[in-house]
Amino acid sequence: MKLRKVSAAAATALVLALTATACGGDDGGDSNSSGGGKTIKIGIKYDQPGLGLKEPDGSFSGFDVDVATYVAKELGYKPDQIEWVETKSADRENALSRGDVKLIAATYSITDERKQKVDFAGPYLLAHQDLLVKKDSDITKATDLNDKKLCSVTGSTSAQNVKKDFAPKAQLSQRGGYSECLSALQSGSVDALTTDDSILAGYAAQDQYKGQFKLAGLKLSNENYGVGVKKGDKATLDKVNAALEKMVKDGAWEKAVQDNFGPANYKNEPAPKIGQIVQ
């Protein structure tokens, strides 16, 4: 009897040990880990050339993608451990609060309103709001948009800024993505597309649109792009900020700018300092 009890106890201990080992093997294996796990989920845009674009072969390209890849590396993840998640403008805060993604690098402008819901690392790029119009358009300033049709994306602050500060009589048309606005502009159903100049430059530089559109060249606002992190996750926030600083220092930031915006002759601002928001 005594032998049986010892054997049973040993067997139980072995099962518990194996169970603990299995559970331990899952630590850090999802997007909620602090790094070094199996995968990390990062929210990006899928339809923004030069920033966040899903290519026909299923790969991803753009400045946001390059920044996120660099940050993920510093958190302990290799490129093949990144799971890219399409995150539309209207769903960015919810995606972080639900835990659908660990980080968001999706032309995510830092605003006081958004900071109530998420934390931001960065900024990592200073962009400016502008207008994209047809090449022969007579729109040269924001007030020209009064009584004209203006397109932007649901959840974006760009169109509201124009109506509030420059053209209160503009007819606002909101679409699900910038590619939809671009199609509307191409067809003539809207007169202008507004968002950040970095985004507009990417679209205007695409082969199928070259020569059709132009940037109005207006600096209607300052857009400080940050990496969104779940509210209160200071550990991740600090690591991302450190990664962004390193990216600037080692030259990877400048290379990413030239690789993604150079072909469009985009006049970018110098790399902003972490925590320095340009109003």
C-alpha positions as a Markdown table, in Angstrom:
| # | Residue | x | y | z |
|---|---|---|---|---|
| 1 | Met | 0.0 | 0.0 | 0.0 |
| 2 | Lys | 2.7 | 2.4 | 0.9 |
| 3 | Leu | 4.5 | 1.8 | -2.4 |
| 4 | Arg | 1.2 | 2.4 | -4.3 |
| 5 | Lys | 0.7 | 5.7 | -2.4 |
| 6 | Val | 4.2 | 6.9 | -3.2 |
| 7 | Ser | 3.8 | 5.9 | -6.9 |
| 8 | Ala | 0.5 | 7.7 | -7.1 |
| 9 | Ala | 2.0 | 10.8 | -5.5 |
| 10 | Ala | 4.9 | 10.7 | -7.9 |
| 11 | Ala | 2.6 | 10.3 | -10.9 |
| 12 | Thr | 0.5 | 13.3 | -9.7 |
| 13 | Ala | 3.6 | 15.4 | -9.3 |
| 14 | Leu | 4.8 | 14.4 | -12.8 |
| 15 | Val | 1.4 | 15.5 | -14.3 |
| 16 | Leu | 1.5 | 18.8 | -12.4 |
| 17 | Ala | 5.1 | 19.4 | -13.5 |
| 18 | Leu | 4.2 | 18.7 | -17.2 |
| 19 | Thr | 1.1 | 20.9 | -16.9 |
| 20 | Ala | 3.1 | 23.8 | -15.4 |
| 21 | Thr | 5.7 | 23.4 | -18.1 |
| 22 | Ala | 3.1 | 23.5 | -20.9 |
| 23 | Cys | 1.5 | 26.6 | -19.4 |
| 24 | Gly | 4.9 | 28.2 | -19.0 |
| 25 | Gly | 5.6 | 27.6 | -22.6 |
| 26 | Asp | 2.7 | 29.8 | -23.6 |
| 27 | Asp | 3.8 | 32.8 | -21.6 |
| 28 | Gly | 4.5 | 35.7 | -24.0 |
| 29 | Gly | 3.2 | 33.7 | -26.9 |
| 30 | Asp | 0.6 | 36.2 | -28.0 |
| 31 | Ser | 0.3 | 39.9 | -28.8 |
| 32 | Asn | -0.2 | 40.7 | -25.1 |
| 33 | Ser | 3.3 | 39.6 | -24.2 |
| 34 | Ser | 6.1 | 42.1 | -23.4 |
| 35 | Gly | 8.2 | 40.7 | -26.2 |
| 36 | Gly | 10.0 | 37.6 | -27.4 |
| 37 | Gly | 6.8 | 35.6 | -27.7 |
| 38 | Lys | 5.4 | 33.7 | -30.7 |
| 39 | Thr | 3.7 | 36.6 | -32.4 |
| 40 | Ile | 2.8 | 40.3 | -31.9 |
| 41 | Lys | -0.3 | 41.8 | -33.5 |
| 42 | Ile | 0.2 | 45.3 | -34.9 |
| 43 | Gly | -2.5 | 47.4 | -36.4 |
| 44 | Ile | -1.8 | 49.2 | -39.7 |
| 45 | Lys | -3.6 | 50.6 | -42.7 |
| 46 | Tyr | -3.9 | 48.3 | -45.8 |
| 47 | Asp | -4.7 | 50.9 | -48.4 |
| 48 | Gln | -2.2 | 53.8 | -47.9 |
| 49 | Pro | 0.6 | 53.6 | -50.4 |
| 50 | Gly | 3.9 | 54.8 | -48.9 |
| 51 | Leu | 2.6 | 54.3 | -45.4 |
| 52 | Gly | 0.7 | 51.1 | -44.9 |
| 53 | Leu | -0.2 | 49.0 | -48.0 |
| 54 | Lys | -1.0 | 45.3 | -48.5 |
| 55 | Glu | 0.7 | 44.3 | -51.7 |
| 56 | Pro | -0.9 | 41.9 | -54.3 |
| 57 | Asp | 1.5 | 39.2 | -53.1 |
| 58 | Gly | 0.3 | 39.5 | -49.5 |
| 59 | Ser | 3.3 | 41.4 | -48.3 |
| 60 | Phe | 3.2 | 44.8 | -46.6 |
| 61 | Ser | 5.0 | 48.0 | -47.4 |
| 62 | Gly | 5.2 | 51.6 | -46.2 |
| 63 | Phe | 6.8 | 53.9 | -43.7 |
| 64 | Asp | 4.4 | 52.9 | -40.9 |
| 65 | Val | 5.2 | 49.2 | -41.6 |
| 66 | Asp | 9.0 | 49.9 | -41.5 |
| 67 | Val | 8.6 | 51.8 | -38.2 |
| 68 | Ala | 6.5 | 49.1 | -36.7 |
| 69 | Thr | 8.9 | 46.3 | -37.9 |
| 70 | Tyr | 11.8 | 48.2 | -36.3 |
| 71 | Val | 9.9 | 48.6 | -33.0 |
| 72 | Ala | 8.8 | 45.0 | -33.0 |
| 73 | Lys | 12.5 | 43.9 | -33.4 |
| 74 | Glu | 13.4 | 46.0 | -30.4 |
| 75 | Leu | 10.6 | 44.3 | -28.5 |
| 76 | Gly | 12.1 | 40.9 | -29.4 |
| 77 | Tyr | 10.1 | 39.9 | -32.4 |
| 78 | Lys | 11.4 | 38.9 | -35.9 |
| 79 | Pro | 9.5 | 40.1 | -39.0 |
| 80 | Asp | 7.9 | 36.7 | -39.4 |
| 81 | Gln | 6.5 | 36.9 | -35.9 |
| 82 | Ile | 4.5 | 40.0 | -36.7 |
| 83 | Glu | 0.8 | 39.6 | -37.5 |
| 84 | Trp | -0.4 | 42.6 | -39.4 |
| 85 | Val | -4.0 | 43.6 | -38.6 |
| 86 | Glu | -6.0 | 46.0 | -40.8 |
| 87 | Thr | -7.1 | 48.8 | -38.5 |
| 88 | Lys | -9.4 | 51.4 | -40.0 |
| 89 | Ser | -9.4 | 55.0 | -38.6 |
| 90 | Ala | -12.8 | 54.6 | -36.8 |
| 91 | Asp | -11.8 | 51.5 | -35.0 |
| 92 | Arg | -8.3 | 52.2 | -33.7 |
| 93 | Glu | -9.2 | 53.0 | -30.1 |
| 94 | Asn | -11.5 | 50.0 | -29.8 |
| 95 | Ala | -8.9 | 47.7 | -31.3 |
| 96 | Leu | -6.4 | 48.6 | -28.6 |
| 97 | Ser | -8.9 | 48.5 | -25.7 |
| 98 | Arg | -10.2 | 45.1 | -26.8 |
| 99 | Gly | -6.7 | 43.8 | -27.1 |
| 100 | Asp | -7.1 | 43.0 | -30.8 |
| 101 | Val | -3.6 | 44.4 | -31.3 |
| 102 | Lys | -0.6 | 45.3 | -29.2 |
| 103 | Leu | 0.4 | 48.4 | -31.1 |
| 104 | Ile | -1.0 | 50.6 | -33.8 |
| 105 | Ala | 1.1 | 52.4 | -36.4 |
| 106 | Ala | -1.5 | 53.7 | -38.8 |
| 107 | Thr | -1.0 | 57.4 | -39.5 |
| 108 | Tyr | -2.4 | 57.8 | -36.0 |
| 109 | Ser | -2.3 | 61.5 | -35.1 |
| 110 | Ile | -1.8 | 62.3 | -31.4 |
| 111 | Thr | -4.7 | 64.4 | -30.1 |
| 112 | Asp | -5.9 | 65.4 | -26.6 |
| 113 | Glu | -9.2 | 63.6 | -27.2 |
| 114 | Arg | -7.5 | 60.3 | -28.3 |
| 115 | Lys | -5.1 | 60.5 | -25.4 |
| 116 | Gln | -8.0 | 60.1 | -23.1 |
| 117 | Lys | -8.5 | 56.6 | -24.5 |
| 118 | Val | -5.0 | 55.4 | -25.6 |
| 119 | Asp | -1.4 | 56.1 | -24.8 |
| 120 | Phe | 1.0 | 57.3 | -27.6 |
| 121 | Ala | 4.7 | 56.6 | -28.1 |
| 122 | Gly | 6.5 | 59.1 | -30.3 |
| 123 | Pro | 5.8 | 61.1 | -32.3 |
| 124 | Tyr | 7.7 | 59.5 | -35.1 |
| 125 | Leu | 6.6 | 61.7 | -38.0 |
| 126 | Leu | 5.3 | 65.3 | -38.3 |
| 127 | Ala | 2.9 | 65.6 | -41.2 |
| 128 | His | 0.6 | 68.4 | -42.3 |
| 129 | Gln | -3.0 | 68.3 | -43.5 |
| 130 | Asp | -3.3 | 69.2 | -47.2 |
| 131 | Leu | -5.7 | 68.8 | -50.2 |
| 132 | Leu | -5.4 | 66.4 | -53.2 |
| 133 | Val | -7.2 | 67.7 | -56.2 |
| 134 | Lys | -7.3 | 67.0 | -59.9 |
| 135 | Lys | -4.3 | 68.5 | -61.9 |
| 136 | Asp | -6.5 | 71.1 | -63.6 |
| 137 | Ser | -8.4 | 72.1 | -60.5 |
| 138 | Asp | -8.8 | 75.7 | -59.6 |
| 139 | Ile | -8.8 | 75.0 | -55.8 |
| 140 | Thr | -5.7 | 76.7 | -54.4 |
| 141 | Lys | -6.7 | 77.5 | -50.9 |
| 142 | Ala | -8.9 | 75.9 | -48.2 |
| 143 | Thr | -11.7 | 78.5 | -48.5 |
| 144 | Asp | -12.2 | 77.5 | -52.2 |
| 145 | Leu | -13.9 | 74.4 | -50.8 |
| 146 | Asn | -17.0 | 76.3 | -49.8 |
| 147 | Asp | -20.0 | 74.8 | -51.7 |
| 148 | Lys | -17.7 | 72.1 | -53.1 |
| 149 | Lys | -17.6 | 68.4 | -52.3 |
| 150 | Leu | -14.9 | 67.3 | -49.9 |
| 151 | Cys | -14.0 | 63.7 | -49.2 |
| 152 | Ser | -12.3 | 62.1 | -46.1 |
| 153 | Val | -12.5 | 58.9 | -44.1 |
| 154 | Thr | -14.9 | 58.1 | -41.3 |
| 155 | Gly | -13.2 | 58.6 | -38.0 |
| 156 | Ser | -10.5 | 61.0 | -39.4 |
| 157 | Thr | -10.3 | 64.5 | -38.0 |
| 158 | Ser | -9.2 | 66.1 | -41.3 |
| 159 | Ala | -12.5 | 67.0 | -42.9 |
| 160 | Gln | -13.9 | 68.3 | -39.6 |
| 161 | Asn | -10.9 | 70.6 | -39.3 |
| 162 | Val | -11.5 | 72.0 | -42.8 |
| 163 | Lys | -15.2 | 72.7 | -42.1 |
| 164 | Lys | -14.6 | 74.2 | -38.7 |
| 165 | Asp | -11.6 | 76.4 | -39.5 |
| 166 | Phe | -11.7 | 77.2 | -43.3 |
| 167 | Ala | -14.8 | 76.1 | -45.3 |
| 168 | Pro | -18.0 | 75.8 | -43.2 |
| 169 | Lys | -20.0 | 75.4 | -46.4 |
| 170 | Ala | -18.0 | 72.5 | -47.8 |
| 171 | Gln | -20.2 | 69.4 | -48.5 |
| 172 | Leu | -18.6 | 66.6 | -46.5 |
| 173 | Ser | -18.5 | 63.1 | -48.0 |
| 174 | Gln | -17.1 | 60.4 | -45.7 |
| 175 | Arg | -16.0 | 57.0 | -47.0 |
| 176 | Gly | -14.6 | 53.9 | -45.4 |
| 177 | Gly | -11.1 | 54.3 | -46.8 |
| 178 | Tyr | -8.9 | 56.7 | -48.7 |
| 179 | Ser | -8.9 | 54.5 | -51.7 |
| 180 | Glu | -12.7 | 55.1 | -52.0 |
| 181 | Cys | -12.2 | 58.8 | -51.7 |
| 182 | Leu | -9.6 | 58.6 | -54.4 |
| 183 | Ser | -11.9 | 56.8 | -56.8 |
| 184 | Ala | -14.6 | 59.5 | -56.1 |
| 185 | Leu | -12.1 | 62.2 | -56.9 |
| 186 | Gln | -11.0 | 60.5 | -60.1 |
| 187 | Ser | -14.6 | 60.1 | -61.2 |
| 188 | Gly | -15.5 | 63.7 | -60.4 |
| 189 | Ser | -18.1 | 62.9 | -57.7 |
| 190 | Val | -16.0 | 64.9 | -55.2 |
| 191 | Asp | -13.8 | 67.9 | -55.7 |
| 192 | Ala | -11.0 | 67.3 | -53.2 |
| 193 | Leu | -9.7 | 64.7 | -50.9 |
| 194 | Thr | -8.2 | 65.9 | -47.6 |
| 195 | Thr | -5.9 | 64.2 | -45.2 |
| 196 | Asp | -2.2 | 64.3 | -44.3 |
| 197 | Asp | 0.2 | 65.3 | -47.0 |
| 198 | Ser | 2.2 | 62.1 | -46.4 |
| 199 | Ile | -0.8 | 60.0 | -47.3 |
| 200 | Leu | -1.8 | 62.1 | -50.3 |
| 201 | Ala | 1.8 | 62.1 | -51.6 |
| 202 | Gly | 1.8 | 58.3 | -51.5 |
| 203 | Tyr | -1.4 | 58.1 | -53.6 |
| 204 | Ala | -0.3 | 60.8 | -56.1 |
| 205 | Ala | 2.9 | 58.9 | -56.7 |
| 206 | Gln | 1.2 | 55.6 | -57.7 |
| 207 | Asp | 1.8 | 54.6 | -61.3 |
| 208 | Gln | -1.9 | 54.5 | -62.2 |
| 209 | Tyr | -2.5 | 58.0 | -60.9 |
| 210 | Lys | 0.7 | 59.8 | -62.0 |
| 211 | Gly | -0.1 | 63.1 | -63.7 |
| 212 | Gln | -3.8 | 63.1 | -62.7 |
| 213 | Phe | -3.6 | 64.8 | -59.3 |
| 214 | Lys | -1.7 | 67.4 | -57.4 |
| 215 | Leu | -1.1 | 68.5 | -53.9 |
| 216 | Ala | -2.4 | 71.9 | -53.1 |
| 217 | Gly | 0.6 | 72.6 | -50.9 |
| 218 | Leu | -1.3 | 73.8 | -47.9 |
| 219 | Lys | -0.2 | 73.2 | -44.3 |
| 220 | Leu | -3.6 | 73.3 | -42.7 |
| 221 | Ser | -2.6 | 71.5 | -39.5 |
| 222 | Asn | 0.2 | 69.7 | -37.8 |
| 223 | Glu | -0.2 | 66.0 | -37.5 |
| 224 | Asn | 2.1 | 64.3 | -35.0 |
| 225 | Tyr | 2.0 | 60.5 | -35.8 |
| 226 | Gly | 2.4 | 58.3 | -32.8 |
| 227 | Val | 2.3 | 54.6 | -32.1 |
| 228 | Gly | -0.8 | 53.7 | -30.2 |
| 229 | Val | -0.5 | 51.6 | -27.1 |
| 230 | Lys | -3.3 | 50.4 | -24.7 |
| 231 | Lys | -4.1 | 52.9 | -22.1 |
| 232 | Gly | -2.0 | 52.3 | -18.9 |
| 233 | Asp | 0.6 | 50.0 | -20.5 |
| 234 | Lys | 3.6 | 52.1 | -19.5 |
| 235 | Ala | 6.0 | 49.2 | -19.8 |
| 236 | Thr | 5.3 | 48.8 | -23.5 |
| 237 | Leu | 5.1 | 52.6 | -24.0 |
| 238 | Asp | 8.6 | 53.1 | -22.6 |
| 239 | Lys | 10.0 | 50.3 | -24.8 |
| 240 | Val | 8.4 | 51.7 | -27.9 |
| 241 | Asn | 9.8 | 55.2 | -27.2 |
| 242 | Ala | 13.2 | 53.8 | -26.7 |
| 243 | Ala | 13.0 | 51.9 | -30.0 |
| 244 | Leu | 11.9 | 55.0 | -31.9 |
| 245 | Glu | 14.8 | 57.0 | -30.4 |
| 246 | Lys | 17.2 | 54.3 | -31.5 |
| 247 | Met | 15.7 | 54.2 | -35.0 |
| 248 | Val | 16.5 | 57.8 | -35.5 |
| 249 | Lys | 20.0 | 57.6 | -34.1 |
| 250 | Asp | 21.1 | 54.6 | -36.2 |
| 251 | Gly | 19.8 | 56.1 | -39.4 |
| 252 | Ala | 17.0 | 53.6 | -40.0 |
| 253 | Trp | 14.4 | 56.3 | -39.7 |
| 254 | Glu | 15.9 | 58.5 | -42.5 |
| 255 | Lys | 16.3 | 55.4 | -44.7 |
| 256 | Ala | 12.6 | 54.5 | -44.2 |
| 257 | Val | 11.6 | 58.1 | -45.1 |
| 258 | Gln | 13.6 | 58.1 | -48.4 |
| 259 | Asp | 12.5 | 54.5 | -49.3 |
| 260 | Asn | 8.8 | 55.3 | -49.0 |
| 261 | Phe | 8.5 | 59.1 | -49.7 |
| 262 | Gly | 11.4 | 59.8 | -51.9 |
| 263 | Pro | 9.8 | 58.8 | -55.1 |
| 264 | Ala | 7.0 | 61.3 | -54.5 |
| 265 | Asn | 9.4 | 64.2 | -53.8 |
| 266 | Tyr | 7.7 | 64.6 | -50.4 |
| 267 | Lys | 9.3 | 67.3 | -48.3 |
| 268 | Asn | 9.3 | 65.7 | -44.9 |
| 269 | Glu | 10.0 | 67.5 | -41.6 |
| 270 | Pro | 13.1 | 66.4 | -39.5 |
| 271 | Ala | 12.5 | 63.5 | -37.1 |
| 272 | Pro | 10.5 | 64.8 | -34.1 |
| 273 | Lys | 11.8 | 64.4 | -30.6 |
| 274 | Ile | 10.0 | 61.9 | -28.4 |
| 275 | Gly | 7.2 | 63.6 | -26.5 |
| 276 | Gln | 7.6 | 66.9 | -28.5 |
| 277 | Ile | 4.2 | 67.6 | -30.0 |
| 278 | Val | 4.0 | 70.4 | -32.5 |
| 279 | Gln | 0.7 | 72.3 | -32.2 |
